[in-house]
Coordinates of C-alpha atoms and ligand atoms in Angstrom, one line a residue:
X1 CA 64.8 123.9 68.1
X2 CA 64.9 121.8 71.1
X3 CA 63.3 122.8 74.0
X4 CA 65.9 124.1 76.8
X5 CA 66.2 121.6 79.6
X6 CA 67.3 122.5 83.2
X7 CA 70.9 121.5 84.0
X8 CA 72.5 118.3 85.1
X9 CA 71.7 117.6 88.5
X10 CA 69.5 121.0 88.4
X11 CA 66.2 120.2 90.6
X12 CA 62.5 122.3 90.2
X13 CA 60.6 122.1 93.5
X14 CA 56.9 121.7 92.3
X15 CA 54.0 123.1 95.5
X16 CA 54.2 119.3 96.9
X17 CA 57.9 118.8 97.2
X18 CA 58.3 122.9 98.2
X19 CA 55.6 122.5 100.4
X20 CA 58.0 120.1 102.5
X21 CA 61.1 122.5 102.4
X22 CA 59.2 125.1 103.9
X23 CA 58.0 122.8 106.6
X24 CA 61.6 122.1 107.2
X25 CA 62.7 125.9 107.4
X26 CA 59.8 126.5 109.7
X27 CA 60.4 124.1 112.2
X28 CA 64.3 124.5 111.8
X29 CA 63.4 128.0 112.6
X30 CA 61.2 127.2 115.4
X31 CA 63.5 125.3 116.6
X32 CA 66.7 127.3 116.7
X33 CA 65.3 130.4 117.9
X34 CA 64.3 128.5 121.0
X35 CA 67.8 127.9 121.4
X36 CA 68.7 131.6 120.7
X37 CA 69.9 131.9 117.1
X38 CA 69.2 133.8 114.6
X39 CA 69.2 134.0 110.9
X40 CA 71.9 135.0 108.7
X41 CA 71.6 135.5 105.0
X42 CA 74.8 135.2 103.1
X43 CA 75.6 135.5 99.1
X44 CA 75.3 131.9 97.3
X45 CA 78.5 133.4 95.2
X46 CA 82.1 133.9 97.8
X47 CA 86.1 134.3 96.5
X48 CA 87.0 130.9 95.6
X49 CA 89.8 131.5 97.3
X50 CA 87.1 131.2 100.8
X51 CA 87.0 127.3 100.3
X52 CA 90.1 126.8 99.3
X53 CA 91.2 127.9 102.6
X54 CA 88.7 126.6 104.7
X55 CA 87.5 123.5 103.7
X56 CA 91.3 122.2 102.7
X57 CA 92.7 122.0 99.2
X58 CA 92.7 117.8 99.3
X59 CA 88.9 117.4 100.2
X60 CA 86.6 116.2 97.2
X61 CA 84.6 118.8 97.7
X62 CA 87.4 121.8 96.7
X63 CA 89.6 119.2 94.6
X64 CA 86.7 117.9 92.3
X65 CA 83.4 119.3 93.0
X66 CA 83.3 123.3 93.2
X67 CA 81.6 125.0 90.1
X68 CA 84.5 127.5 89.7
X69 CA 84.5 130.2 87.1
X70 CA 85.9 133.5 86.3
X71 CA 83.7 136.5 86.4
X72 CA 84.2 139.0 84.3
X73 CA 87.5 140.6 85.3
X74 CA 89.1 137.6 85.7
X75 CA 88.3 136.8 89.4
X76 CA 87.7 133.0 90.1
X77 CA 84.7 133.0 92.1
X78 CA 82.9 129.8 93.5
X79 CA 79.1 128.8 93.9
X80 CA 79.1 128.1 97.7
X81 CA 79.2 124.4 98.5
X82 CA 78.5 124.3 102.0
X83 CA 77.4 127.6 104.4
X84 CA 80.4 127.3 107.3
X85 CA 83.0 129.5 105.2
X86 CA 80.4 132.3 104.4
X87 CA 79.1 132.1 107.4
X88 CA 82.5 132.7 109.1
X89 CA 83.9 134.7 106.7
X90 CA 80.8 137.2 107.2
X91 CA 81.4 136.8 111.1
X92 CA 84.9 138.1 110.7
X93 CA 84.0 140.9 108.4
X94 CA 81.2 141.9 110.8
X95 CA 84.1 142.6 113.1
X96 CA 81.2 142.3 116.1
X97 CA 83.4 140.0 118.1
X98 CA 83.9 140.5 121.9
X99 CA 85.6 138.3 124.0
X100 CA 83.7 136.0 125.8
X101 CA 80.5 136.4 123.2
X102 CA 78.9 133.7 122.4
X103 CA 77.1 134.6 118.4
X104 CA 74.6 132.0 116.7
X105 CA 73.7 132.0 113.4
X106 CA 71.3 129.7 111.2
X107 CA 71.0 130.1 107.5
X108 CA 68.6 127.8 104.9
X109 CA 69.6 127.7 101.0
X110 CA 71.1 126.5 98.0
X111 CA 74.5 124.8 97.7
X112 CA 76.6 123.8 94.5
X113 CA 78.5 120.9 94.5
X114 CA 79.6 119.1 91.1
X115 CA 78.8 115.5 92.0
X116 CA 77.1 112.6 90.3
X117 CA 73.7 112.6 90.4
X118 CA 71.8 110.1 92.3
X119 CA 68.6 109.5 94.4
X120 CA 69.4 112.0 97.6
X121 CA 72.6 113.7 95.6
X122 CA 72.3 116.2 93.8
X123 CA 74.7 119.3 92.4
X124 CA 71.7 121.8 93.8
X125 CA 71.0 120.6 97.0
X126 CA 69.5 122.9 100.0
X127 CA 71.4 122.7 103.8
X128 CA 69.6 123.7 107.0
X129 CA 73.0 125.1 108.8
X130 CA 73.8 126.3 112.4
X131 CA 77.3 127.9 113.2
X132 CA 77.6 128.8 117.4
X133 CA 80.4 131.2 117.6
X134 CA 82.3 131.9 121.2
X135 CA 82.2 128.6 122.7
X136 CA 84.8 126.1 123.1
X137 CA 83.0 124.0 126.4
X138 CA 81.6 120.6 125.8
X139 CA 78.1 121.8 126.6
X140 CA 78.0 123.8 123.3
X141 CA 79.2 120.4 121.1
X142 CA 76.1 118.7 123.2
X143 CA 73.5 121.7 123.1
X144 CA 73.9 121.7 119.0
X145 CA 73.7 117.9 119.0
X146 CA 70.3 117.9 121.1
X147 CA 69.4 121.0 119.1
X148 CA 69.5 119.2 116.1
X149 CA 67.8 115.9 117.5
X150 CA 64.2 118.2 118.7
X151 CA 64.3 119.3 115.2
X152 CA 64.0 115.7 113.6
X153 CA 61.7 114.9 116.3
X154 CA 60.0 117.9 115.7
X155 CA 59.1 117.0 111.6
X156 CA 58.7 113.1 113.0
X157 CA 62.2 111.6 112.1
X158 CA 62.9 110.3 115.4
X159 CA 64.2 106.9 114.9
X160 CA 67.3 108.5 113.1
X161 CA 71.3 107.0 114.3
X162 CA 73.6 109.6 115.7
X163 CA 77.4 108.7 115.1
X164 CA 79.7 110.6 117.1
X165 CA 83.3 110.8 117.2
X166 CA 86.5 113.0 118.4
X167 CA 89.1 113.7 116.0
X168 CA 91.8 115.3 118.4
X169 CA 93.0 118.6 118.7
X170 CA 96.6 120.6 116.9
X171 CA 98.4 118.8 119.6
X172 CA 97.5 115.1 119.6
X173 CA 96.5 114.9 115.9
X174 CA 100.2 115.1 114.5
X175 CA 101.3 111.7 116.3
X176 CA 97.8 110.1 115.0
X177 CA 98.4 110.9 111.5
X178 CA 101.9 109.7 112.0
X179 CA 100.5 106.4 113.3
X180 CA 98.2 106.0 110.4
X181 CA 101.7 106.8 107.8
X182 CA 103.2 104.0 109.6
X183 CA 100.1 101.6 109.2
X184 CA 99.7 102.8 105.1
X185 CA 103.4 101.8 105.2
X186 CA 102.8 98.8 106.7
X187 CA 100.3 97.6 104.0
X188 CA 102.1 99.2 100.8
X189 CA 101.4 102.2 99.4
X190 CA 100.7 100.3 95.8
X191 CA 97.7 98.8 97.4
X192 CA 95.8 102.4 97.5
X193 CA 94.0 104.0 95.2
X194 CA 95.9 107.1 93.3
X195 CA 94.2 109.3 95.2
X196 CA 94.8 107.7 98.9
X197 CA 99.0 107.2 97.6
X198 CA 98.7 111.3 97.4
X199 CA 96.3 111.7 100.2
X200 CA 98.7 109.7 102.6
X201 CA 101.2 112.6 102.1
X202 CA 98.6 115.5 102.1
X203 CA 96.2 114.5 104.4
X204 CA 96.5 111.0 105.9
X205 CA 93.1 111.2 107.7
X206 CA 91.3 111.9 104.5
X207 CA 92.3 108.0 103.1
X208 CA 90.1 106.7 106.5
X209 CA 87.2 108.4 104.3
X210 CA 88.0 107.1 100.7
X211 CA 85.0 105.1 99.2
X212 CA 87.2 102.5 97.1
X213 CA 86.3 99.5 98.4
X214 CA 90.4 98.1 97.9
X215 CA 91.0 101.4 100.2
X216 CA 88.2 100.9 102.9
X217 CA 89.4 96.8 103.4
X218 CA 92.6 98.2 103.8
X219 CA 92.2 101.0 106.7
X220 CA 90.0 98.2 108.4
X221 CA 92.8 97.5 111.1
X222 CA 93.9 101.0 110.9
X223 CA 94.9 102.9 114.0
X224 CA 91.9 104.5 116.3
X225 CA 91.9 108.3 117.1
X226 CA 90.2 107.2 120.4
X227 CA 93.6 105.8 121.4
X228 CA 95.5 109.1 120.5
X229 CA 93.3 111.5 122.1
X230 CA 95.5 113.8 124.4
X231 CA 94.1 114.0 128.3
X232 CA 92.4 117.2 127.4
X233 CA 90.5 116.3 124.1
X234 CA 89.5 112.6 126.6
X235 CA 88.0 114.7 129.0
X236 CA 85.9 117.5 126.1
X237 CA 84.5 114.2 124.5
X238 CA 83.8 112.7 128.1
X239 CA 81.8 115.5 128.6
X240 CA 79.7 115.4 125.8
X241 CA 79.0 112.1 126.0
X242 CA 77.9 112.5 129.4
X243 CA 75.5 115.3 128.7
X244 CA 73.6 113.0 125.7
X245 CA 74.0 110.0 127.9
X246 CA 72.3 112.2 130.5
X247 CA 69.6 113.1 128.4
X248 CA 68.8 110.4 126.8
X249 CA 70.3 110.9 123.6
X250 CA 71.4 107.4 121.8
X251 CA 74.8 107.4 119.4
X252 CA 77.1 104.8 118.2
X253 CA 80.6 106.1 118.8
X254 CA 82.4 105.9 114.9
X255 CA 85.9 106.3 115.3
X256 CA 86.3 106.4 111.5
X257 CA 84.2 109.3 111.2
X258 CA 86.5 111.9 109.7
X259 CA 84.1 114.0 108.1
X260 CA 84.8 115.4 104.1
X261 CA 86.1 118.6 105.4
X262 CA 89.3 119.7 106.9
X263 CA 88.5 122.3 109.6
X264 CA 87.1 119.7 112.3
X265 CA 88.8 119.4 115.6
X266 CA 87.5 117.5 118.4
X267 CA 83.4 116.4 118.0
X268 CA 82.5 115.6 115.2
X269 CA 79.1 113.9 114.3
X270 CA 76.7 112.5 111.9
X271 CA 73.1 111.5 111.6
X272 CA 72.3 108.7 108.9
X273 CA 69.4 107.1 107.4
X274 CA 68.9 103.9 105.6
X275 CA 65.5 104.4 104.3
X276 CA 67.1 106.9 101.9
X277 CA 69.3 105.0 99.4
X278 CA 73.0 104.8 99.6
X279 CA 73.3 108.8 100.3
X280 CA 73.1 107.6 103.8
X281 CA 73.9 110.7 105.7
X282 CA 71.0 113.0 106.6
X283 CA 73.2 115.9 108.4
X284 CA 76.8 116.3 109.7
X285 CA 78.5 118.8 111.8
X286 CA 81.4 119.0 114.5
X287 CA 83.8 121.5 116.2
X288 CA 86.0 123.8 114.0
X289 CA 87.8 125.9 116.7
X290 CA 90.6 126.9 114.5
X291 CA 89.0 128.5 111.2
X292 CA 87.7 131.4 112.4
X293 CA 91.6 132.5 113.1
X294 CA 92.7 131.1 109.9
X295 CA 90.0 133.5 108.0
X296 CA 91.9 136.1 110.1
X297 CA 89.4 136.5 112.7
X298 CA 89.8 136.3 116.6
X299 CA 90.8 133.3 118.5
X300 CA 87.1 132.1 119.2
X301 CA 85.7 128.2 119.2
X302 CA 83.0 127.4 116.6
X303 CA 81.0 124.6 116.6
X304 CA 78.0 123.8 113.8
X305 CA 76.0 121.5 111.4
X306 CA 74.1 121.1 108.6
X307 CA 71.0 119.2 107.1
X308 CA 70.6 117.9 103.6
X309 CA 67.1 119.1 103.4
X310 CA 66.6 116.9 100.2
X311 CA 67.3 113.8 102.4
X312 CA 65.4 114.8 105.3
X313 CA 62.4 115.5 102.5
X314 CA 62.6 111.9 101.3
X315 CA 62.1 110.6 105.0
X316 CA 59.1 113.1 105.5
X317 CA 56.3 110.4 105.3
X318 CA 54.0 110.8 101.9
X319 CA 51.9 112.6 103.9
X320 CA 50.4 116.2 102.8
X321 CA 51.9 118.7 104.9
X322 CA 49.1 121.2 103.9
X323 CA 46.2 119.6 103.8
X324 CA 43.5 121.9 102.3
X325 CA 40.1 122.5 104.4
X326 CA 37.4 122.1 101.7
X327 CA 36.8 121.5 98.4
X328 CA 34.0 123.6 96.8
X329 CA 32.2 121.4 94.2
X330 CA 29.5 123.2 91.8
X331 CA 27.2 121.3 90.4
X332 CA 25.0 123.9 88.9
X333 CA 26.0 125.9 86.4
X334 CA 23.9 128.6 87.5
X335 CA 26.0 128.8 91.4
X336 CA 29.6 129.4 89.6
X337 CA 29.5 132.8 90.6
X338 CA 28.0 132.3 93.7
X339 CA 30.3 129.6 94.4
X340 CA 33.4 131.5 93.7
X341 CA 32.3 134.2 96.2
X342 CA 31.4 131.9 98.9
X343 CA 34.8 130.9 99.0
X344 CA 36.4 133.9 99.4
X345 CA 34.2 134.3 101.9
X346 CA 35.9 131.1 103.7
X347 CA 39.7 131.8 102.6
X348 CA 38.8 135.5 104.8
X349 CA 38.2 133.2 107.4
X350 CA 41.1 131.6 107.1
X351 CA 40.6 128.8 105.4
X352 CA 42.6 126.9 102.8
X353 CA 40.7 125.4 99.4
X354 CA 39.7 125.3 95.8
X355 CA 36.6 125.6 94.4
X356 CA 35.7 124.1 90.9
X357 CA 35.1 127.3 88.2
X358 CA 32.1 125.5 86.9
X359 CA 29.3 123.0 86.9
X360 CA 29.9 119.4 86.5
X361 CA 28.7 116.0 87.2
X362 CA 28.9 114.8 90.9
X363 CA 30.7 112.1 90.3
X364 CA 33.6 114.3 88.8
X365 CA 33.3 116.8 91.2
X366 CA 33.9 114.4 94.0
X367 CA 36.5 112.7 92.1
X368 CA 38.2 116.4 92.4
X369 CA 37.1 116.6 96.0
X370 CA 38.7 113.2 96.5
X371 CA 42.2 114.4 94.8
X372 CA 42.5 117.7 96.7
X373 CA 43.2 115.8 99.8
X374 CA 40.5 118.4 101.6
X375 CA 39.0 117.2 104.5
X376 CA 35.7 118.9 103.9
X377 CA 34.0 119.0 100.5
X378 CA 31.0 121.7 100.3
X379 CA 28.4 121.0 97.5
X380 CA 26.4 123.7 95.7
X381 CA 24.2 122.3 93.4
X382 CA 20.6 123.2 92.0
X383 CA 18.7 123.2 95.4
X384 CA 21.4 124.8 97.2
X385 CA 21.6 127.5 94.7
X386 CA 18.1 128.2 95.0
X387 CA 18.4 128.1 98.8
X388 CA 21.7 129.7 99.2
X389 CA 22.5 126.5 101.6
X390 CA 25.8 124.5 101.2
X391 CA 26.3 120.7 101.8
X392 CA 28.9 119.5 104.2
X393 CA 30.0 116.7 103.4
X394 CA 33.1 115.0 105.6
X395 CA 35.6 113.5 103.8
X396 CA 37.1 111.7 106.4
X397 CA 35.8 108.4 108.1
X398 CA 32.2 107.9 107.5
X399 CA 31.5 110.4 105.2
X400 CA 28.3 112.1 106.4
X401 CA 27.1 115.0 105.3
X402 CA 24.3 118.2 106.3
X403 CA 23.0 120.9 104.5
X404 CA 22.4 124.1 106.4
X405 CA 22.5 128.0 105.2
X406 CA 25.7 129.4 103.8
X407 CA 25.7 131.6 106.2
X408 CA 25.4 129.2 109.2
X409 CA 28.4 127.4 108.2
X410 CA 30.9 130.9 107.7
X411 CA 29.7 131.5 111.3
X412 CA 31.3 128.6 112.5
X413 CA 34.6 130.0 111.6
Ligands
LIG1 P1 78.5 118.0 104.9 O1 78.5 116.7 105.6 O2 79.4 118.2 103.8 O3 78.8 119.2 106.0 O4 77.0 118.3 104.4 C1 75.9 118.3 105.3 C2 74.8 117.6 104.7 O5 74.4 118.1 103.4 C3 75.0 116.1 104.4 O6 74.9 115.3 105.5 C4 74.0 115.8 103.4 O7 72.7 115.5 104.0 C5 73.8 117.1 102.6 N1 74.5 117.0 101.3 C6 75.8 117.2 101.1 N2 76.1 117.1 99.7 C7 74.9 116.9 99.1 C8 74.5 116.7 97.8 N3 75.3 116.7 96.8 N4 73.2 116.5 97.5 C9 72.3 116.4 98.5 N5 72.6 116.6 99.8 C10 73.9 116.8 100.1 C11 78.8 120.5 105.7 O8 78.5 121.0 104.7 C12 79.3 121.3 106.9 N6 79.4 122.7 106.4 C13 78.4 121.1 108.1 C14 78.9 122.0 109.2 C15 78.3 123.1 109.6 N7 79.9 121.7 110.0 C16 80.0 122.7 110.9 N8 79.1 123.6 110.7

């Protein structure tokens, strides 16, 4: 029989690559608390129903990519593919909404989405997500953006674009999508894909965001949102502009940026990459004022984003994020057991390393040394074991090396 294989687009995090999400949960976490939010856990499994009605029926993500099924009484349930519905619909379940309350939540994990496969896509992928609930001033659009940009300093991705963008409000978006109708018009609705012909009805903006390349030529010259933003949507994007601009924060304004999802209103924003394939976008994230009433909650402005943590993992330089302290080489038979109890002796200490079970040759032993990555490797070998010394050797730079007592070198700790 042959052997059972993970699924299609089905990832296994081995201790190097895991080692990096959990440096990326513990800065994110580090992070975000600074900034006063705190983690929510929600279920990976939510009433398909949840997306449907959040994320918009015409979005790839709930038309084509949802891994849908029935359970067993019938009930169409969906593998999450993104944490802004659960996250809300929890919020309004919680029923803990006050007027005038701002709530923050940030939430790590899995999310499902049936796409194709490729280098930085995958149909397992993990977010880094942060929702802030209660707030529908500028400063909160601008906080989360410079939230977001201390974390990727924080894990060394600081060179990373920003694109920013407004997409209106319930009031001025009608006569923008009306202008873009007029423009589709304009260039034949024959010319579009299938898709973009429906999508021009449904949800004009959505054909701004199509990736056929006969579709992207020809929205090109389309109308701007920037030049249909009502006086009050101007001045909230003003704003946030002014409060990166003031602190340093470099974006390239994207007025095509429409985002995959429907519930954005007002900012919306994007970092990218180009070091990462053609999956070029790192993390996403905008205003959704309106959603949190449309899930039947209060009227109360939301604003969020999330990280593709598998993206973010494949700009994490190759360096070891854990670096182990020593490597305990035996070169004596005899000091295996010895060995093995000095370094327990140094993992009580704190310290991180392996120690080889038994004898060998030197020249394996520092071959293993060498592969471990440790900056220190410790040598126990025939005169050692008689002596119950240890030799130091450094790893790093010159290489030199002491022997001294075993106990000499735990008291250093
Ligand atoms: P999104 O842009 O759909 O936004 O996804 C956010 C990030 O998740 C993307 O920028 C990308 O890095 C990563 N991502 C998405 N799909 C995949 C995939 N198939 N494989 C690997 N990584 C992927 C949202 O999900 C919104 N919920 C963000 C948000 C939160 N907006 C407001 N609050």
């Amino acid at each position: 029989m042959a052997n059972i294989q993970k699924i299609k687009g089905f990832v296994d995090l081995f201790p190097e690559e895991a080692a990096k999400f959990s440096f990326l949960e513990a800065q994110a976490r580090d992070i975000f608390t600074r900034y006063g939010f705190g983690e929510l856990r929600t279920p990976i499994l939510e009433k398909t129903e949840l997306f449907q009605k959040s994320i918009g029926e015409d979005t790839d993500v709930v038309g084509k990519e949802m891994f849908t099924f029935p359970d067993r009484k019938g009930r169409s349930l969906t593998m999450r593919p993104e944490a802004t519905a659960g996250v809300v619909r929890a919020f309004v379940e919680s029923k803990t909404h006050q007027p005038g309350r701002i709530s923050k939540f940030f939430s790590f994990g899995p999310m499902f989405r049936y796409e194709r496969p490729q280098k930085g896509r995958q149909r397992q992928f993990h977010q880094l997500n942060a929702e802030l609930f209660g707030a529908p001033e500028p400063q909160a659009d601008a906080e989360l953006i410079l939230m977001l940009k201390s974390f990727l300093n924080s894990i060394g991705l600081e060179k990373l674009e920003i694109e920013l963008n407004s997409l209106g409000c319930h009031d001025c978006r009608p006569a923008y999508k009306q202008a873009l109708v007029d423009y589709y018009k304009s260039k034949d609705k024959e010319n579009f894909c299938e898709d973009c012909q429906r999508r021009m009805e449904t949800n004009p903006l959505r054909v701004l965001d199509c990736k056929v390349p006969t579709c992207k030529e020809l929205v090109q010259d389309a109308p701007s949102i920037t030049d249909h933003l009502c006086e009050e949507c101007k001045a909230h994007f003003a704003d946030v502009r002014a409060i990166l601009d003031d602190a340093g924060a470099a974006y390239t304004l994207n007025p095509r940026l429409v985002r995959g999802l429907d519930y954005y209103v007002r900012t919306t924003f994007e970092v990218t990459s180009h070091d990462i394939g053609s999956q070029t976008a790192v993390a996403g994230g905008g205003r959704y004022d309106g959603l949190i009433k449309s899930l039947g909650g209060p009227d109360c402005a939301a604003t969020g984003f999330a990280c593709g943590m598998e993206r973010l993992a494949l700009l994490l330089e190759e360096k070891q994020l854990q670096q182990p302290d020593f490597y305990l080489a035996v070169v004596d038979n005899r000091a295996a057991n010895d060995a093995m109890l000095f370094a327990q002796q140094l993992r009580d200490k704190g310290l991180r390393g392996e120690v080889s079970y038994a004898g060998g040759s030197m020249k394996s032993r520092m071959r293993a040394a060498n592969k471990s990555g440790a900056r220190t490797c410790l040598i126990i070998g025939g005169d050692e074991f008689d002596n119950k010394t240890v030799t130091v050797k450094d790893m790093a730079g010159e290489g030199g090396q002491e022997t001294m007592t075993r106990d000499a070198y735990l008291n250093q700790f």
